[in-house]
C-alpha angles and dihedrals in degrees: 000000000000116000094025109147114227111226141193135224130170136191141160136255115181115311084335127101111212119195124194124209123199140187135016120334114205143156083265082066104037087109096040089056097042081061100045094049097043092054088067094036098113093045115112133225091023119189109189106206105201099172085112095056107112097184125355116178135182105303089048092058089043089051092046082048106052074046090061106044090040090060086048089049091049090055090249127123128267126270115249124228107225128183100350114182111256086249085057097041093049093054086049083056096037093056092048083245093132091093086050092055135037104229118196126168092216131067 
């Protein structure tokens, strides 16, 4: 896994911007995905797809969650989780984060 970019599509569905995130998400990208988030932060509604995300550790949940409570802070709605792997899913659980998101497993 090591080396994997991390990369970044988007697409609309409806009136709602997706993003999809793939690759491994690391302290070595922590920069990398605060850009990549910010750059959508305005957009409303925002789905993140993460069924593409191969490993995400601690600085990437910090960074998903300074997303999140900067868009609350914004007055915008908050992202929505969509289609996480079960590895990711697990480390959201495991780090008490499912109350901050809402997690579905559909778009």
């Amino acid at each position: 896994m090591l080396g994997k970019r991390v990369a970044l599509t988007t697409r609309h569905m409806n009136d709602t911007t997706v993003i999809t995130l793939s690759g491994q998400y690391d302290a070595s990208r922590r920069d990398e995905l605060d850009q990549l988030l910010d750059r959508y932060g305005d957009a409303e509604p925002l789905v993140v797809d993460l069924h593409e995300v191969v490993h995400i550790d601690t600085s990437a949940l910090r960074s998903l969650v300074r997303f999140q409570r900067a868009r609350q802070e914004a007055g915008r709605s908050p992202a929505v989780l969509v289609r996480p792997t079960a590895s990711v899913r697990e480390f959201f659980t495991l780090a008490q984060l499912e109350s901050t998101f809402s997690i579905r497993d559909e778009i």
